CSV table of C-alpha atoms in Angstrom, one decimal:
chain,number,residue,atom,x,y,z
A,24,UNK,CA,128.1,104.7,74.1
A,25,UNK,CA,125.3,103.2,76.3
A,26,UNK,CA,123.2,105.8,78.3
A,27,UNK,CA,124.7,107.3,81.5
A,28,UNK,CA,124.0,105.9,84.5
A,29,UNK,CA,123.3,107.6,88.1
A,30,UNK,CA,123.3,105.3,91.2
A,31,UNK,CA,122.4,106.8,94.5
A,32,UNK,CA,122.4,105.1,97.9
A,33,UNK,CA,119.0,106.3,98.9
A,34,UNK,CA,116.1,108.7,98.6
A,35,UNK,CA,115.7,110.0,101.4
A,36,UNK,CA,118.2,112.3,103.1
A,37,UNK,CA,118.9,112.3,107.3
A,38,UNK,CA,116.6,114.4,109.6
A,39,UNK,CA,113.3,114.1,107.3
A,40,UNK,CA,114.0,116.5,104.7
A,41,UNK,CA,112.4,116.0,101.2
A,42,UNK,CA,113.6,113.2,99.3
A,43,UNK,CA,116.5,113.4,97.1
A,44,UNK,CA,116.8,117.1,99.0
A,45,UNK,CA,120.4,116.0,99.0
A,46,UNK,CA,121.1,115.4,95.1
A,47,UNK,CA,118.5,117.6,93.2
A,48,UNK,CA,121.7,118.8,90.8
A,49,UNK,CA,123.4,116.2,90.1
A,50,UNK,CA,120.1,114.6,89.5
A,51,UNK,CA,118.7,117.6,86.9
A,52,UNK,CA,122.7,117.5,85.2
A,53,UNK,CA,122.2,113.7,84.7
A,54,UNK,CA,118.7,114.1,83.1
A,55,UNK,CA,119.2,117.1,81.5
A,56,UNK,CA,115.4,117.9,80.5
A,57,UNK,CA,114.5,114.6,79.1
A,58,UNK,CA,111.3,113.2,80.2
A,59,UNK,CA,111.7,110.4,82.5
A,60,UNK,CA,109.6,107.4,83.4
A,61,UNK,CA,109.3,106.6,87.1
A,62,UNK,CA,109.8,103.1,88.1
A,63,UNK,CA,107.6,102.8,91.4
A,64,UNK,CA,107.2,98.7,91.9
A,65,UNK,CA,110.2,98.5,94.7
A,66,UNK,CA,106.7,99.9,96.7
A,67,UNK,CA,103.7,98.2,97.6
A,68,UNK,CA,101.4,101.8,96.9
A,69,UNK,CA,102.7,102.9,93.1
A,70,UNK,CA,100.5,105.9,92.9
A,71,UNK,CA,101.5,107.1,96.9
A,72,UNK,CA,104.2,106.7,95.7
A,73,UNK,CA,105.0,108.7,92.6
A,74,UNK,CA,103.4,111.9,94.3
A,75,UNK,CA,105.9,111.4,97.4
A,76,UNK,CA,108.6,112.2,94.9
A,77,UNK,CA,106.7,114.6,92.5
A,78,UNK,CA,106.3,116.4,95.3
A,79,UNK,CA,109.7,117.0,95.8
A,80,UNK,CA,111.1,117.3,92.4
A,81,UNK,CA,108.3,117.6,89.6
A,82,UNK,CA,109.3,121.4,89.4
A,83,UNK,CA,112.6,120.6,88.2
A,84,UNK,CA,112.5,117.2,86.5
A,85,UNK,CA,109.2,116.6,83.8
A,86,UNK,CA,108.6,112.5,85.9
A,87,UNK,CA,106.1,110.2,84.2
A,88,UNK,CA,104.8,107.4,86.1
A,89,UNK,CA,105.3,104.6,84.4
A,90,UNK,CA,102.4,101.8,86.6
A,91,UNK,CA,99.8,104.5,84.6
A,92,UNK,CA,100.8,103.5,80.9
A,93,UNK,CA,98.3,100.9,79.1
A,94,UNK,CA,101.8,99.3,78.4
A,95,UNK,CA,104.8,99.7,80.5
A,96,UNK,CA,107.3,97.6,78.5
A,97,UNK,CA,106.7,99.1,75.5
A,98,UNK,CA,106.4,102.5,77.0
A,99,UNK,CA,110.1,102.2,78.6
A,100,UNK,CA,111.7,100.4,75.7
A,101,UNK,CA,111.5,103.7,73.7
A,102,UNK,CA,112.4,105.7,76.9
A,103,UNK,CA,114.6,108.1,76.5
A,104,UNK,CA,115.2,108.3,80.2
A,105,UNK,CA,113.8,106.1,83.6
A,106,UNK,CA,114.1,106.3,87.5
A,107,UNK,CA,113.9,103.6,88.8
A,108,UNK,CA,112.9,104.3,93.0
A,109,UNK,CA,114.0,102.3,96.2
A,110,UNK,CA,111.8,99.6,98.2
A,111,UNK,CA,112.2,96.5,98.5
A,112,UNK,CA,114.9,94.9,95.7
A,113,UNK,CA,112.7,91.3,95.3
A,114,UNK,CA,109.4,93.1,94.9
A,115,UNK,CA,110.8,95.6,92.0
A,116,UNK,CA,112.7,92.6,90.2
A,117,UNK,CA,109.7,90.0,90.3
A,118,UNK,CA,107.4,93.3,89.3
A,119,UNK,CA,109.5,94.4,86.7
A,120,UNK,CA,110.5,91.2,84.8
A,121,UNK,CA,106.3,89.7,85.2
A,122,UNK,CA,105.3,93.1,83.4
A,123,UNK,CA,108.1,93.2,80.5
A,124,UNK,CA,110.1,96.2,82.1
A,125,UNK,CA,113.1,94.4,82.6
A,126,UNK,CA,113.2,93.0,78.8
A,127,UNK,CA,112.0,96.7,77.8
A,128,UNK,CA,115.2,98.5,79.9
A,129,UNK,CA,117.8,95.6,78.3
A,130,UNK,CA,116.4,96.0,75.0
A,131,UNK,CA,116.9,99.8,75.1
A,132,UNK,CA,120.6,100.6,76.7
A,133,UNK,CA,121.0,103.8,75.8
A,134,UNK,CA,118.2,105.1,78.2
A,135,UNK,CA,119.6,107.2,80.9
A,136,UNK,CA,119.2,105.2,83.4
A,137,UNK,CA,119.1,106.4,87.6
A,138,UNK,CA,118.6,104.5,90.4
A,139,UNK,CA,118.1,105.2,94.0
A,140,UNK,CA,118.4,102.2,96.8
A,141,UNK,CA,116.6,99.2,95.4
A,142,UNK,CA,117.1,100.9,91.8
A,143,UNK,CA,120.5,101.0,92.4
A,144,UNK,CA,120.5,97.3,92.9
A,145,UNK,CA,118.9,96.8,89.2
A,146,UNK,CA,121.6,98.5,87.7
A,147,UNK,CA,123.9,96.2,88.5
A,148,UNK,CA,125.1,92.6,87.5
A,149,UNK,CA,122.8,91.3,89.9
A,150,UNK,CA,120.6,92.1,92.7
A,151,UNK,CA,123.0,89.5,95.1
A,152,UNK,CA,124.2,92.5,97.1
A,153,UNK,CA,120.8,94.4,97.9
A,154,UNK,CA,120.1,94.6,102.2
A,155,UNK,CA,116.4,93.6,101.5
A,156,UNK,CA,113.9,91.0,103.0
A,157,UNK,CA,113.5,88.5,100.4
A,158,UNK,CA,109.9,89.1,100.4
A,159,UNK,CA,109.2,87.4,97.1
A,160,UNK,CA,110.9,84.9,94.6
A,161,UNK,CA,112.3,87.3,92.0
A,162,UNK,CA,112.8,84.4,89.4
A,163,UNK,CA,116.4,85.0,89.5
A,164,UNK,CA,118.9,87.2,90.8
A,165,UNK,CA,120.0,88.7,87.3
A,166,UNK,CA,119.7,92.2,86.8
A,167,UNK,CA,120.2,94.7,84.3
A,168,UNK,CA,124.4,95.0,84.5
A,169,UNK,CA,124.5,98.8,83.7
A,170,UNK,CA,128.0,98.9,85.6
A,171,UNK,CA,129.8,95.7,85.6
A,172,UNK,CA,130.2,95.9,89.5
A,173,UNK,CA,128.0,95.6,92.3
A,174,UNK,CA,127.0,98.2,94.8
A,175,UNK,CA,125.7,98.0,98.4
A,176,UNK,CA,123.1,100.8,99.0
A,177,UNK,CA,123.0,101.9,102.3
A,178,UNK,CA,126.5,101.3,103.3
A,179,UNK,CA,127.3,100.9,106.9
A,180,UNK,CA,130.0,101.3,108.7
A,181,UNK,CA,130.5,98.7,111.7
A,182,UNK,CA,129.1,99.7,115.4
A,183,UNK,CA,132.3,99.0,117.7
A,184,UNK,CA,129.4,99.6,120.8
A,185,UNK,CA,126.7,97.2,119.5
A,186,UNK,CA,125.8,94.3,121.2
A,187,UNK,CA,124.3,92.9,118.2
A,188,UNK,CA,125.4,89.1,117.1
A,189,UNK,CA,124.5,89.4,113.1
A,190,UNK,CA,126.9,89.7,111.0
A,191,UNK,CA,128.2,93.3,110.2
A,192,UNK,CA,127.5,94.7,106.7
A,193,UNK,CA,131.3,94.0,105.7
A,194,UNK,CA,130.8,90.2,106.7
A,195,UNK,CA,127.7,90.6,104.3
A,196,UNK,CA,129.8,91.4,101.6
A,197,UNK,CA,132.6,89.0,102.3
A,198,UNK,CA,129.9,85.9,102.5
A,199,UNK,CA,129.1,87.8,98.9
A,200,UNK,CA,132.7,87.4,97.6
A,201,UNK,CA,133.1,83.9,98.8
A,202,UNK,CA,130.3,82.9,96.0
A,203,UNK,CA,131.1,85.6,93.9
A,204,UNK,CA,133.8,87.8,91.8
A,205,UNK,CA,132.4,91.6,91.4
A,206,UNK,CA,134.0,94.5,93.2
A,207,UNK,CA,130.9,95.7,95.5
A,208,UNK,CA,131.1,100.1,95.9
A,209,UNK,CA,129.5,100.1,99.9
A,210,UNK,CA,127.2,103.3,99.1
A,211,UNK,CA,126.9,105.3,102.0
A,212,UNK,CA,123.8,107.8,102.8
A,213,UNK,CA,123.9,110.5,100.6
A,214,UNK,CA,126.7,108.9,97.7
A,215,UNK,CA,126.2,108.5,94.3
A,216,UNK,CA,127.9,106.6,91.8
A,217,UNK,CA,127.3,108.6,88.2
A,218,UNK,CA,128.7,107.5,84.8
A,219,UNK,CA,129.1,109.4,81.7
A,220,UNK,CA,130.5,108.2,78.7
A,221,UNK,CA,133.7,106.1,79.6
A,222,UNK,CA,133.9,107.8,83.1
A,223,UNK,CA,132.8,107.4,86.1
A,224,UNK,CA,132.8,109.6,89.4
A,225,UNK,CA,131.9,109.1,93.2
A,226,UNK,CA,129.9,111.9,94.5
A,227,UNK,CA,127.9,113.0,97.6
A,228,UNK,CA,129.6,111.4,100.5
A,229,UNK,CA,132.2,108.7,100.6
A,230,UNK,CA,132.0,105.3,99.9
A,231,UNK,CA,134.4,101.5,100.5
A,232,UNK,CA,135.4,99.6,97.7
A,233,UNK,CA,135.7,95.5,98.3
A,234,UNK,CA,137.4,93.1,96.2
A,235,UNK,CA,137.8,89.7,96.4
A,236,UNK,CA,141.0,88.6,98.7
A,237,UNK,CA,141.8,92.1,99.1
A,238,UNK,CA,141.8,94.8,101.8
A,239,UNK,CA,138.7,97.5,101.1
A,240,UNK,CA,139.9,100.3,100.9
A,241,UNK,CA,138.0,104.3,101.4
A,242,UNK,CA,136.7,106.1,98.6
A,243,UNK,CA,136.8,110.1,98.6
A,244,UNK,CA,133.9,112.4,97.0
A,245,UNK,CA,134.9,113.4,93.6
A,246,UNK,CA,136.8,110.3,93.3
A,247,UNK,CA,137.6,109.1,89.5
A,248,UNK,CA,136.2,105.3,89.2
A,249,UNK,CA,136.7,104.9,85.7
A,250,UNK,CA,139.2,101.7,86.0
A,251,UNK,CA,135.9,100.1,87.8
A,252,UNK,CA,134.0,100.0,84.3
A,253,UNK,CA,136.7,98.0,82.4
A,254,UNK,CA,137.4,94.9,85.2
A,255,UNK,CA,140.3,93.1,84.3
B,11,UNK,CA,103.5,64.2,116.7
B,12,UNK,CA,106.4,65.5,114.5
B,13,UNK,CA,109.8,65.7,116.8
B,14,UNK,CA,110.5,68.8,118.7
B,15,UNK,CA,111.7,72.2,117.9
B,16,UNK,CA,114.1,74.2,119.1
B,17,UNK,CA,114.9,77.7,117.4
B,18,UNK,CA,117.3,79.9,118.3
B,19,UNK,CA,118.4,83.6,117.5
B,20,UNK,CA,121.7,83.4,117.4
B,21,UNK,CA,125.0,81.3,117.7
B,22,UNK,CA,126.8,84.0,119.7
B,23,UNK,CA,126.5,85.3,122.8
B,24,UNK,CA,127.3,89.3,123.4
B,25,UNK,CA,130.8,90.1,124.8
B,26,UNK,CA,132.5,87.0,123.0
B,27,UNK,CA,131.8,84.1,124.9
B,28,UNK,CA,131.9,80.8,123.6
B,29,UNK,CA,129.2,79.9,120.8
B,30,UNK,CA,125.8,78.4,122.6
B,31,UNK,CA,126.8,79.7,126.4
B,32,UNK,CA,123.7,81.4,126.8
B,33,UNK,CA,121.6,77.7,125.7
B,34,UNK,CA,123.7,75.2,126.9
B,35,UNK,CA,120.8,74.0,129.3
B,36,UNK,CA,117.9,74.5,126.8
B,37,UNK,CA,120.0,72.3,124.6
B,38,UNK,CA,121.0,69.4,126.4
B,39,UNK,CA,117.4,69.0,127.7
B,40,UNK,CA,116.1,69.6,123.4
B,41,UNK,CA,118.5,67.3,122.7
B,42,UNK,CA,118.5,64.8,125.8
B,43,UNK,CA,121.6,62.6,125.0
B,44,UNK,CA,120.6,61.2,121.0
B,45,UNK,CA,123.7,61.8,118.1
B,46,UNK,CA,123.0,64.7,116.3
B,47,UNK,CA,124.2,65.6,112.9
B,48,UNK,CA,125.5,69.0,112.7
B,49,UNK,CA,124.4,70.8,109.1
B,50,UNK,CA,127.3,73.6,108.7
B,51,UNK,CA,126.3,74.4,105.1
B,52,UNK,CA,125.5,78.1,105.9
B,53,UNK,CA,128.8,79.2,106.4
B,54,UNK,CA,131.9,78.4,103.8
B,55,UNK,CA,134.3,76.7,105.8
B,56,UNK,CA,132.5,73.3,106.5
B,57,UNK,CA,135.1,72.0,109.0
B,58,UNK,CA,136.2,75.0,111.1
B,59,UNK,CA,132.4,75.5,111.6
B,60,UNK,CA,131.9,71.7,113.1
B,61,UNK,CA,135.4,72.4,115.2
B,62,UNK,CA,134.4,75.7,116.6
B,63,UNK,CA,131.1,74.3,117.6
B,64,UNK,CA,132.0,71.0,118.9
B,65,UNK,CA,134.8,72.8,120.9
B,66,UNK,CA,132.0,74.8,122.8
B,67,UNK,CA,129.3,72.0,123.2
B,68,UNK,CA,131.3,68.4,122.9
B,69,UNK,CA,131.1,67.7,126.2
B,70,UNK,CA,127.4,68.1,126.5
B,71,UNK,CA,126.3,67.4,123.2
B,72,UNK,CA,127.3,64.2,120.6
B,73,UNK,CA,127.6,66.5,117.8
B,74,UNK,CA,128.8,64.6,114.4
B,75,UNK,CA,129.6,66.6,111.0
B,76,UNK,CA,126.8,65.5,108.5
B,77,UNK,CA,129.2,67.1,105.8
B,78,UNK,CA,132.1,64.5,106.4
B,79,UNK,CA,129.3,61.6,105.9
B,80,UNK,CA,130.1,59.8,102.1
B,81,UNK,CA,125.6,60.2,101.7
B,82,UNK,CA,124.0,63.6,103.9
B,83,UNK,CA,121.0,62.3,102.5
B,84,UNK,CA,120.4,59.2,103.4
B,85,UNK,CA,122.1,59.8,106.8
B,86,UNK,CA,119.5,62.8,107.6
B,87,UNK,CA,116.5,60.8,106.3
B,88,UNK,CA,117.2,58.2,109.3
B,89,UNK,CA,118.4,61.0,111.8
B,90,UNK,CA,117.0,61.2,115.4
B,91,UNK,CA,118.4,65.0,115.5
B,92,UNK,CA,119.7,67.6,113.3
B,93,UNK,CA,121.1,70.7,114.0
B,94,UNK,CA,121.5,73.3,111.7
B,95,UNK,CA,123.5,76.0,112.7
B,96,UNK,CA,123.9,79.6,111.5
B,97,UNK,CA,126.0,82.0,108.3
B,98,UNK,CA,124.0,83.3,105.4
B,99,UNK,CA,120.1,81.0,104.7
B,100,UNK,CA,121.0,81.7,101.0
B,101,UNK,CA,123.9,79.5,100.6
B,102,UNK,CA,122.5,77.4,103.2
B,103,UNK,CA,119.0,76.5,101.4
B,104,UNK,CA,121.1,76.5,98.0
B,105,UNK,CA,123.2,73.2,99.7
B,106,UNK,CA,120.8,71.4,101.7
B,107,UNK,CA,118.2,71.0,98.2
B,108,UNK,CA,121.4,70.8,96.0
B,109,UNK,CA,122.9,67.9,98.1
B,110,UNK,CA,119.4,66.1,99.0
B,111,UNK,CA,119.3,67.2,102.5
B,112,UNK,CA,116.2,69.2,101.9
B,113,UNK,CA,114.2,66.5,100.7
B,114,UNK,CA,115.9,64.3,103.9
B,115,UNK,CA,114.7,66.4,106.5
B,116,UNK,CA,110.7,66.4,104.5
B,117,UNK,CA,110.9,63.0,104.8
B,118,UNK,CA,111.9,62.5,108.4
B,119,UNK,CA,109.6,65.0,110.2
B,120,UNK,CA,110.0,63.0,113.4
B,121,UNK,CA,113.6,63.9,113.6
B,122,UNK,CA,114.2,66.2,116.3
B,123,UNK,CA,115.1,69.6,115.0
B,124,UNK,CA,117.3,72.1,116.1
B,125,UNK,CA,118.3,75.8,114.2
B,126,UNK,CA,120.5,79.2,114.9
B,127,UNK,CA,120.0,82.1,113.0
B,128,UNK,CA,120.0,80.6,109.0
B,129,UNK,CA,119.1,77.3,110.9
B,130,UNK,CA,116.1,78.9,112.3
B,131,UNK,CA,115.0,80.4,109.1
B,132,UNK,CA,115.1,76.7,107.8
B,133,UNK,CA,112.6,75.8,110.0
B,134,UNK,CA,109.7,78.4,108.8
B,135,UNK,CA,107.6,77.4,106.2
B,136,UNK,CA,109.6,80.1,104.0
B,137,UNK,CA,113.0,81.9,104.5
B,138,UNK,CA,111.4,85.1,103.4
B,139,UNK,CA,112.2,86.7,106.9
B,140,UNK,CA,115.7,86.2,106.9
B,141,UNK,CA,118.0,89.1,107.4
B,142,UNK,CA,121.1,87.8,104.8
B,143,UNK,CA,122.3,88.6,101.4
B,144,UNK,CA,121.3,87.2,98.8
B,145,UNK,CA,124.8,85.8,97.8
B,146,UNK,CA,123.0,83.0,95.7
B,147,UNK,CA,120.3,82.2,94.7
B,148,UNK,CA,118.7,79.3,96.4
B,149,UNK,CA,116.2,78.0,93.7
B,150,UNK,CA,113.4,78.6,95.4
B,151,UNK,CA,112.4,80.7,98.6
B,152,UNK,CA,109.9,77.1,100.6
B,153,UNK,CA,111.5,76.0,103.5
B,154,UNK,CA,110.9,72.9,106.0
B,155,UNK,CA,107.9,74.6,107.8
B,156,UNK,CA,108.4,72.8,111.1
B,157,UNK,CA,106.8,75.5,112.2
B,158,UNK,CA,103.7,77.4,110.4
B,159,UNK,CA,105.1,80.7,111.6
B,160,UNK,CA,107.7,82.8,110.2
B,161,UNK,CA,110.7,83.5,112.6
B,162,UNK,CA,113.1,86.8,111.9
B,163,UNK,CA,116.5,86.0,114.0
B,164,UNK,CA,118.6,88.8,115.5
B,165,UNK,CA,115.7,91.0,115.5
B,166,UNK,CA,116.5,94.5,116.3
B,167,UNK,CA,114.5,97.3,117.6
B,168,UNK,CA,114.8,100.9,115.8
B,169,UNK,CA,117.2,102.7,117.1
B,170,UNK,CA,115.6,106.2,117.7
B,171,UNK,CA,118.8,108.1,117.5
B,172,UNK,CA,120.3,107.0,113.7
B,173,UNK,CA,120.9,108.4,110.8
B,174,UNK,CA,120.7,105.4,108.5
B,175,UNK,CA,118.3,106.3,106.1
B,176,UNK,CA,117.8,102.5,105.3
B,177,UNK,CA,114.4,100.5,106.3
B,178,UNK,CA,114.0,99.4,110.2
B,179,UNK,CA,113.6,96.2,110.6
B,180,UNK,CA,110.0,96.3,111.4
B,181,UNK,CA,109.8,98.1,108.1
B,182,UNK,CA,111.2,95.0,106.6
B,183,UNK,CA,108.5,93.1,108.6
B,184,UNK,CA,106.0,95.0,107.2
B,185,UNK,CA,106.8,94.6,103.6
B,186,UNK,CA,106.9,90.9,104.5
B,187,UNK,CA,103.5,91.6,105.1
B,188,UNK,CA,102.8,93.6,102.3
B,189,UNK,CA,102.8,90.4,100.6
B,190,UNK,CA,102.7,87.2,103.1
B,191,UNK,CA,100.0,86.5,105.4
B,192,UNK,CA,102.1,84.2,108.3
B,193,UNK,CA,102.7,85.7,111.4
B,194,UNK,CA,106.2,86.5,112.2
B,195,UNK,CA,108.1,86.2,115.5
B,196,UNK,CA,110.8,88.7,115.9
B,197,UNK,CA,113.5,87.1,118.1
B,198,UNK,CA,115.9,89.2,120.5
B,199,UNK,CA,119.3,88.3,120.4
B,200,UNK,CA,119.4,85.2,123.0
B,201,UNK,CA,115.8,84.4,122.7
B,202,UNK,CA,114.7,80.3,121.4
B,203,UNK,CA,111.6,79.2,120.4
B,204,UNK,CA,111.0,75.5,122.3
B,205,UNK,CA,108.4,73.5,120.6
B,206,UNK,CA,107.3,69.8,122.2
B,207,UNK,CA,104.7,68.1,121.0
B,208,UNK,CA,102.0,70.9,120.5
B,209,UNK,CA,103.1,73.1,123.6
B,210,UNK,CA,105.1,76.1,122.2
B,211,UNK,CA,107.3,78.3,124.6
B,212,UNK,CA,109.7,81.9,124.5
B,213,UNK,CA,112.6,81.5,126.3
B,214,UNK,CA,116.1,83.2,126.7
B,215,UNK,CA,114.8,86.5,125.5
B,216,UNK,CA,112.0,88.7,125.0
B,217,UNK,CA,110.7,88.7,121.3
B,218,UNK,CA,108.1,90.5,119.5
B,219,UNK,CA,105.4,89.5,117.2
B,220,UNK,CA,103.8,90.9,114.0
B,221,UNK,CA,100.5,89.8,112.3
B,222,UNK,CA,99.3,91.0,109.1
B,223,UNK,CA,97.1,94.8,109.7
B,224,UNK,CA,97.8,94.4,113.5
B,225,UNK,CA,99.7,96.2,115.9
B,226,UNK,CA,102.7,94.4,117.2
B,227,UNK,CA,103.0,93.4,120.6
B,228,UNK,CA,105.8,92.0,122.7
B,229,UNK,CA,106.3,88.6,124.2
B,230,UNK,CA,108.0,87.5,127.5
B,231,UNK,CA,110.1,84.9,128.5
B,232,UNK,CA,108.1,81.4,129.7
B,233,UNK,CA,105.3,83.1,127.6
B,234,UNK,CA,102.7,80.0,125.9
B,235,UNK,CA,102.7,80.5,122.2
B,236,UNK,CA,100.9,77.2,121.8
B,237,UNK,CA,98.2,78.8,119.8
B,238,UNK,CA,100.7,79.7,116.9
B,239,UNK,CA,100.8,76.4,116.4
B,240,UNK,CA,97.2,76.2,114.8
B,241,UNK,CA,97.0,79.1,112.9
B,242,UNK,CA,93.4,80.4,112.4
C-alpha cells in the first residue's frame, strides 16, 4: 500500500485563529510521530514561513524544513513523511520540479504525504484545478497523482447577491470537465479529504463532488469515499 | 503606430442584460464601421458564442466568426480588427498558438484590437494575471503584449465581511509581484481600457493599479494613463 494521504482545503481557519487550529488531530493521527519534512515553496519567504506554522504546531508534530537541507531531493526521497503548505499552486510546482522535489516525492510513494491548499493541489493528477494566479510557467501541469481525482481547495459556494460577472467557481470546474475527465472534490474551508490504506473519508466540513455530464451532488462529514480511489 | 486598443472587463453586464450593453458606444467608435473577426476560442461552444454575440451587437457591429473561416491564420494576419471575446485565457491561448492565430495577430500589429475578460488578458504581454483555471495548459504563459502592462479583469475588492479563507485578490496581485515587475491594472466590472495611438484612457469603471513595492492607488473614469504606455 502507498503512504496515506491527508488533503486539507486550507491552513488557516475563519476569524484569525492559528493555522490548522481547526485540524490539529486529524493531523497528529495522520502523522503519527514520524518526522516530517515541510514543504514551504507555494510562498515567496520559506523561512517566515516555516515558523508561522511551527508556531502553531511544533509542540505536537516534530516539522523539518525542508528549503534548510544541503539537498532537498535527496532529503525527501527517503522521507518518511512531508507537508507540503498552501501558496500559490505555479510557484510550488515550478519550485519543486527545478530543485528535484517532485522526482524525490514520485520516486518515494510510500511517504505520508499531507497537503493543505496549494499542497492539496500536488497531490493530485494535476494542478488543472488549483484557484491560483498563474504567476509562473510551472513546466507543466502534471502533478504527483496521490488520489486519482482532482480537488478544488477552497470550495465556494455561488453568491445568489453578487453583482460580480466572472464565472462562479462551479462554472470553473465545468470549463475543467469540458477539457477533462477527473471527478473534482470542491473542498470547502475547514474539509479534509484523508486516505488510509484502501479507504478514504471526508472530514471537517462538507464538500461537492462533480463529474463529468452529471449533477454534483453534496458530500456529508464522515462520508466514506472509497469508490473515488478506484475510478471506473 | 500599432492599431488601437480597446480592453474590456467583462462581456456581461450586472442584472442580465444583453452582452456589451454597458460598451456599445465605446465599441462602435473602437471599431468605427471596419469587419471584424470575432475569436470565440475561449469558450467551448464556438458557434453559440458568435450567435449570442452577434445577436447583442449585429446591428452596430460587422462581426464575422474567424472560427468558421477554412485558414484563421491567414485571415487574422490581413485583419483590420479582431475581437477576442471572453471564457477561460487557458484554453483560449492553448487555440489561438495551436491554430496559428497567435503568430497572426504578431504579425499584424496594426490590426485594431479589441478583448473581454480572457480577450483582455490576451492583450498583456503575459496572461499571468488572469483569474481562470488552468483547464489546459497553454504551452507557454507570453501573450500578444499590445500593451506593456498587465490587466487583471473582473477585479474585485476584498470583501471585509467573509469567511473565505482563500487569497484576496490583491493577494493574488501581490504574488504576481512577488515574481513579475509589470504594473497591473485592476479592472472593475464595466471598466475598458481605450488605447489610440499613444493616448491611453479609463473608462466605464473605476479600476485600481498595483506597482511592484508600491501602495496601490485607485483610478477614475476619463483618467490619462498615457504614461503606462512607456514604462520607465
Amino acid at each position: 500500500m502507498p503512504g496515506d494521504v491527508l488533503l486539507l482545503s486550507n491552513s488557516r481557519p475563519p476569524g484569525g485563529a492559528a493555522p490548522f487550529a481547526h485540524a490539529r488531530e486529524i493531523l497528529a493521527s495522520h502523522l503519527g510521530g514520524r518526522p516530517v519534512w515541510f514543504v514551504p515553496y507555494a510562498r515567496a519567504d520559506h523561512d517566515d514561513y516555516v515558523a508561522w506554522v511551527s508556531r502553531a504546531l511544533g509542540q505536537d508534530i516534530d516539522l523539518r524544513p525542508l528549503h534548510r537541507e544541503p539537498d532537498p531531493a535527496a532529503t525527501i526521497a527517503d522521507a518518511r513523511a512531508v507537508f507540503v503548505g498552501g501558496g500559490n499552486t505555479f510557484r510550488l510546482l515550478h519550485d519543486v520540479r527545478r530543485l528535484g522535489i517532485l522526482d524525490g516525492l514520485r520516486a518515494n510513494p510510500d511517504c505520508r504525504y499531507t497537503g493543505s491548499s496549494a499542497g492539496t493541489n500536488l497531490a493530485c493528477p494535476t494542478m488543472r484545478t488549483t484557484n491560483d494566479m498563474p504567476i509562473v510557467d510551472p513546466g507543466g501541469f502534471d502533478a504527483l497523482a496521490r488520489v486519482p481525482f482532482q480537488v478544488n481547495p477552497h470550495y465556494l459556494d455561488p453568491d445568489p447577491t453578487s453583482t460580480h460577472q466572472g464565472e462562479t467557481r462551479e462554472e470553473r470546474i465545468v470549463e475543467f470537465h469540458e477539457m477533462n475527465p477527473e471527478p473534482v472534490v470542491g473542498l470547502r474551508e475547514g474539509a479534509w479529504l484523508h486516505r488510509t490504506d484502501d479507504t478514504l473519508r471526508l472530514g471537517g466540513n462538507t464538500a461537492r463532488l462533480f463529474r463529468r455530464d452529471e449533477t454534483p451532488v453534496e458530500l456529508a462529514v464522515g462520508d466514506d469515499l472509497s469508490w473515488l480511489l478506484t475510478p471506473s
